[in-house]
Amino acid sequence: MYYAIVALTMVVAPLLSIAAEYPGITGLGSLILIATKWFAFWAVGVRLLLAGVTQILRPGFTLKGILGVDEARAHVVVQELGFANVSIGLAGILSILFSIWALPVAFIGGLFLGLAGVNHLMRPHRTMRETVAMVTDLWAAAILLAVFLFSLF
């Protein structure tokens, strides 16, 4: 289930959403706006909201299942990460209603996912789930930060 949710929210759903609007894209500027909208919604909003809820309710899944850490005393740290993920995720979800939020969400989410991906990269003994988290974090960060940078010009 974990792999399906990650693949759906970080790759499949954003690309399908962009493709659904593709006939209306008239140039690079339109493509950047649409990519920002859908990656902010799916990769930041839905993905981080789901991760956050899981981290709050089942901190052991993140600790043991993803990070390979079996320490019950660390649950509180993962739950606090969950609070941050829920907060950022809700901003991403709401960016679909408040389009002016999409660009800041893309920057915040891209930076967060990029830093998380690099942190996973630095761990030499990753679980398969952590490797998937790393790859998809870096993928989404690259797109989110690229659309943010392109929007500045």
mmCIF file of C-alpha atoms in Angstrom:
data_model
loop_
_atom_site.group_PDB
_atom_site.id
_atom_site.type_symbol
_atom_site.label_atom_id
_atom_site.label_comp_id
_atom_site.label_asym_id
_atom_site.label_seq_id
_atom_site.Cartn_x
_atom_site.Cartn_y
_atom_site.Cartn_z
ATOM 1 C CA MET A 1 0.000 0.000 0.000
ATOM 2 C CA TYR A 2 2.842 2.412 0.879
ATOM 3 C CA TYR A 3 4.447 2.077 -2.551
ATOM 4 C CA ALA A 4 1.131 2.571 -4.353
ATOM 5 C CA ILE A 5 0.296 5.732 -2.391
ATOM 6 C CA VAL A 6 3.749 7.201 -2.968
ATOM 7 C CA ALA A 7 3.691 6.407 -6.699
ATOM 8 C CA LEU A 8 0.158 7.741 -7.067
ATOM 9 C CA THR A 9 0.663 11.032 -5.205
ATOM 10 C CA MET A 10 4.194 11.835 -6.320
ATOM 11 C CA VAL A 11 4.143 10.741 -9.973
ATOM 12 C CA VAL A 12 0.947 9.317 -11.457
ATOM 13 C CA ALA A 13 -1.748 11.716 -10.191
ATOM 14 C CA PRO A 14 0.200 14.944 -10.840
ATOM 15 C CA LEU A 15 1.131 13.838 -14.369
ATOM 16 C CA LEU A 16 -2.425 12.689 -15.160
ATOM 17 C CA SER A 17 -3.813 15.970 -13.801
ATOM 18 C CA ILE A 18 -1.397 17.962 -15.967
ATOM 19 C CA ALA A 19 -2.252 15.795 -18.973
ATOM 20 C CA ALA A 20 -5.974 16.413 -18.403
ATOM 21 C CA GLU A 21 -5.343 20.154 -18.740
ATOM 22 C CA TYR A 22 -2.781 19.767 -21.526
ATOM 23 C CA PRO A 23 -5.114 20.726 -24.393
ATOM 24 C CA GLY A 24 -5.492 24.153 -22.770
ATOM 25 C CA ILE A 25 -1.764 24.764 -22.423
ATOM 26 C CA THR A 26 -0.683 27.522 -24.790
ATOM 27 C CA GLY A 27 2.984 27.861 -23.928
ATOM 28 C CA LEU A 28 5.718 27.342 -21.359
ATOM 29 C CA GLY A 29 4.138 29.829 -18.947
ATOM 30 C CA SER A 30 0.858 27.905 -18.934
ATOM 31 C CA LEU A 31 2.673 24.605 -18.463
ATOM 32 C CA ILE A 32 4.563 26.023 -15.458
ATOM 33 C CA LEU A 33 1.333 27.281 -13.864
ATOM 34 C CA ILE A 34 -0.408 23.946 -14.335
ATOM 35 C CA ALA A 35 2.587 21.922 -13.129
ATOM 36 C CA THR A 36 2.852 24.166 -10.062
ATOM 37 C CA LYS A 37 -0.859 23.753 -9.332
ATOM 38 C CA TRP A 38 -0.923 19.969 -9.597
ATOM 39 C CA PHE A 39 2.419 19.152 -7.964
ATOM 40 C CA ALA A 40 1.569 21.531 -5.098
ATOM 41 C CA PHE A 41 -1.777 19.761 -4.683
ATOM 42 C CA TRP A 42 -0.684 16.115 -5.077
ATOM 43 C CA ALA A 43 3.000 15.877 -4.088
ATOM 44 C CA VAL A 44 2.860 18.450 -1.303
ATOM 45 C CA GLY A 45 -0.805 18.491 -0.337
ATOM 46 C CA VAL A 46 -2.089 14.954 -0.547
ATOM 47 C CA ARG A 47 1.238 13.179 -0.005
ATOM 48 C CA LEU A 48 2.359 15.177 3.021
ATOM 49 C CA LEU A 49 -1.128 15.184 4.558
ATOM 50 C CA LEU A 50 -1.301 11.384 4.307
ATOM 51 C CA ALA A 51 2.258 11.028 5.624
ATOM 52 C CA GLY A 52 1.505 13.383 8.497
ATOM 53 C CA VAL A 53 -1.664 11.580 9.561
ATOM 54 C CA THR A 54 0.204 8.265 9.443
ATOM 55 C CA GLN A 55 3.095 9.701 11.471
ATOM 56 C CA ILE A 56 0.720 11.057 14.119
ATOM 57 C CA LEU A 57 -1.393 7.898 14.407
ATOM 58 C CA ARG A 58 1.273 5.246 13.671
ATOM 59 C CA PRO A 59 4.725 6.713 14.394
ATOM 60 C CA GLY A 60 6.231 3.229 14.542
ATOM 61 C CA PHE A 61 5.531 2.737 10.827
ATOM 62 C CA THR A 62 7.808 5.653 9.919
ATOM 63 C CA LEU A 63 10.419 4.726 12.500
ATOM 64 C CA LYS A 64 10.710 1.022 11.854
ATOM 65 C CA GLY A 65 9.116 0.561 8.424
ATOM 66 C CA ILE A 66 10.857 3.426 6.650
ATOM 67 C CA LEU A 67 13.856 4.452 8.743
ATOM 68 C CA GLY A 68 14.670 1.046 10.249
ATOM 69 C CA VAL A 69 14.719 2.459 13.792
ATOM 70 C CA ASP A 70 13.128 0.425 16.594
ATOM 71 C CA GLU A 71 12.949 2.890 19.475
ATOM 72 C CA ALA A 72 9.584 3.620 21.101
ATOM 73 C CA ARG A 73 10.952 6.766 22.780
ATOM 74 C CA ALA A 74 11.366 8.337 19.319
ATOM 75 C CA HIS A 75 7.620 8.186 18.616
ATOM 76 C CA VAL A 76 7.109 11.717 19.931
ATOM 77 C CA VAL A 77 9.636 13.097 17.420
ATOM 78 C CA VAL A 78 7.898 11.349 14.518
ATOM 79 C CA GLN A 79 4.520 12.602 15.718
ATOM 80 C CA GLU A 80 5.843 16.170 15.742
ATOM 81 C CA LEU A 81 7.134 15.632 12.197
ATOM 82 C CA GLY A 82 3.591 14.481 11.454
ATOM 83 C CA PHE A 83 2.201 17.789 12.736
ATOM 84 C CA ALA A 84 4.523 19.659 10.346
ATOM 85 C CA ASN A 85 3.549 17.376 7.459
ATOM 86 C CA VAL A 86 -0.166 17.844 8.149
ATOM 87 C CA SER A 87 0.296 21.624 8.238
ATOM 88 C CA ILE A 88 2.241 21.771 4.973
ATOM 89 C CA GLY A 89 -0.070 19.185 3.412
ATOM 90 C CA LEU A 90 -3.184 21.185 4.255
ATOM 91 C CA ALA A 91 -1.625 24.261 2.660
ATOM 92 C CA GLY A 92 -1.004 22.162 -0.460
ATOM 93 C CA ILE A 93 -4.592 20.904 -0.514
ATOM 94 C CA LEU A 94 -5.952 24.427 -0.029
ATOM 95 C CA SER A 95 -3.731 25.731 -2.832
ATOM 96 C CA ILE A 96 -6.211 24.195 -5.272
ATOM 97 C CA LEU A 97 -8.867 26.583 -3.885
ATOM 98 C CA PHE A 98 -6.558 29.552 -3.330
ATOM 99 C CA SER A 99 -4.396 29.549 -6.457
ATOM 100 C CA ILE A 100 -2.180 32.320 -5.097
ATOM 101 C CA TRP A 101 -0.893 29.775 -2.544
ATOM 102 C CA ALA A 102 0.455 27.373 -5.196
ATOM 103 C CA LEU A 103 3.794 29.115 -5.682
ATOM 104 C CA PRO A 104 4.677 29.467 -1.973
ATOM 105 C CA VAL A 105 3.530 25.863 -1.405
ATOM 106 C CA ALA A 106 5.744 24.734 -4.312
ATOM 107 C CA PHE A 107 8.723 26.503 -2.734
ATOM 108 C CA ILE A 108 8.095 25.297 0.831
ATOM 109 C CA GLY A 109 7.192 21.770 -0.242
ATOM 110 C CA GLY A 110 10.048 21.569 -2.738
ATOM 111 C CA LEU A 111 12.560 22.719 -0.158
ATOM 112 C CA PHE A 112 11.186 20.351 2.498
ATOM 113 C CA LEU A 113 11.130 17.345 0.151
ATOM 114 C CA GLY A 114 14.558 18.195 -1.251
ATOM 115 C CA LEU A 115 16.127 18.406 2.193
ATOM 116 C CA ALA A 116 14.375 15.193 3.271
ATOM 117 C CA GLY A 117 15.569 13.458 0.094
ATOM 118 C CA VAL A 118 19.161 14.556 0.651
ATOM 119 C CA ASN A 119 18.918 13.399 4.265
ATOM 120 C CA HIS A 120 17.786 9.948 3.065
ATOM 121 C CA LEU A 121 20.603 9.965 0.505
ATOM 122 C CA MET A 122 23.185 10.511 3.245
ATOM 123 C CA ARG A 123 22.088 7.366 5.103
ATOM 124 C CA PRO A 124 24.193 4.516 3.705
ATOM 125 C CA HIS A 125 21.959 1.692 4.973
ATOM 126 C CA ARG A 126 18.494 2.574 3.686
ATOM 127 C CA THR A 127 15.494 0.272 3.690
ATOM 128 C CA MET A 128 13.657 -0.201 0.399
ATOM 129 C CA ARG A 129 10.866 2.078 1.649
ATOM 130 C CA GLU A 130 13.383 4.758 2.575
ATOM 131 C CA THR A 131 14.966 4.468 -0.863
ATOM 132 C CA VAL A 132 11.543 4.939 -2.477
ATOM 133 C CA ALA A 133 10.907 7.931 -0.199
ATOM 134 C CA MET A 134 14.318 9.354 -1.174
ATOM 135 C CA VAL A 135 13.797 8.969 -4.917
ATOM 136 C CA THR A 136 10.271 10.378 -4.910
ATOM 137 C CA ASP A 137 11.211 13.210 -2.536
ATOM 138 C CA LEU A 138 14.060 14.252 -4.829
ATOM 139 C CA TRP A 139 11.865 13.872 -7.949
ATOM 140 C CA ALA A 140 9.093 16.067 -6.556
ATOM 141 C CA ALA A 141 11.581 18.569 -5.120
ATOM 142 C CA ALA A 142 13.281 18.953 -8.502
ATOM 143 C CA ILE A 143 9.967 19.663 -10.223
ATOM 144 C CA LEU A 144 8.573 21.928 -7.481
ATOM 145 C CA LEU A 145 11.749 23.985 -7.204
ATOM 146 C CA ALA A 146 12.135 24.139 -10.994
ATOM 147 C CA VAL A 147 8.615 25.483 -11.490
ATOM 148 C CA PHE A 148 9.212 27.931 -8.662
ATOM 149 C CA LEU A 149 12.437 29.181 -10.274
ATOM 150 C CA PHE A 150 10.906 29.356 -13.769
ATOM 151 C CA SER A 151 8.003 31.363 -12.390
ATOM 152 C CA LEU A 152 10.443 34.054 -11.240
ATOM 153 C CA PHE A 153 11.369 34.882 -14.846
#
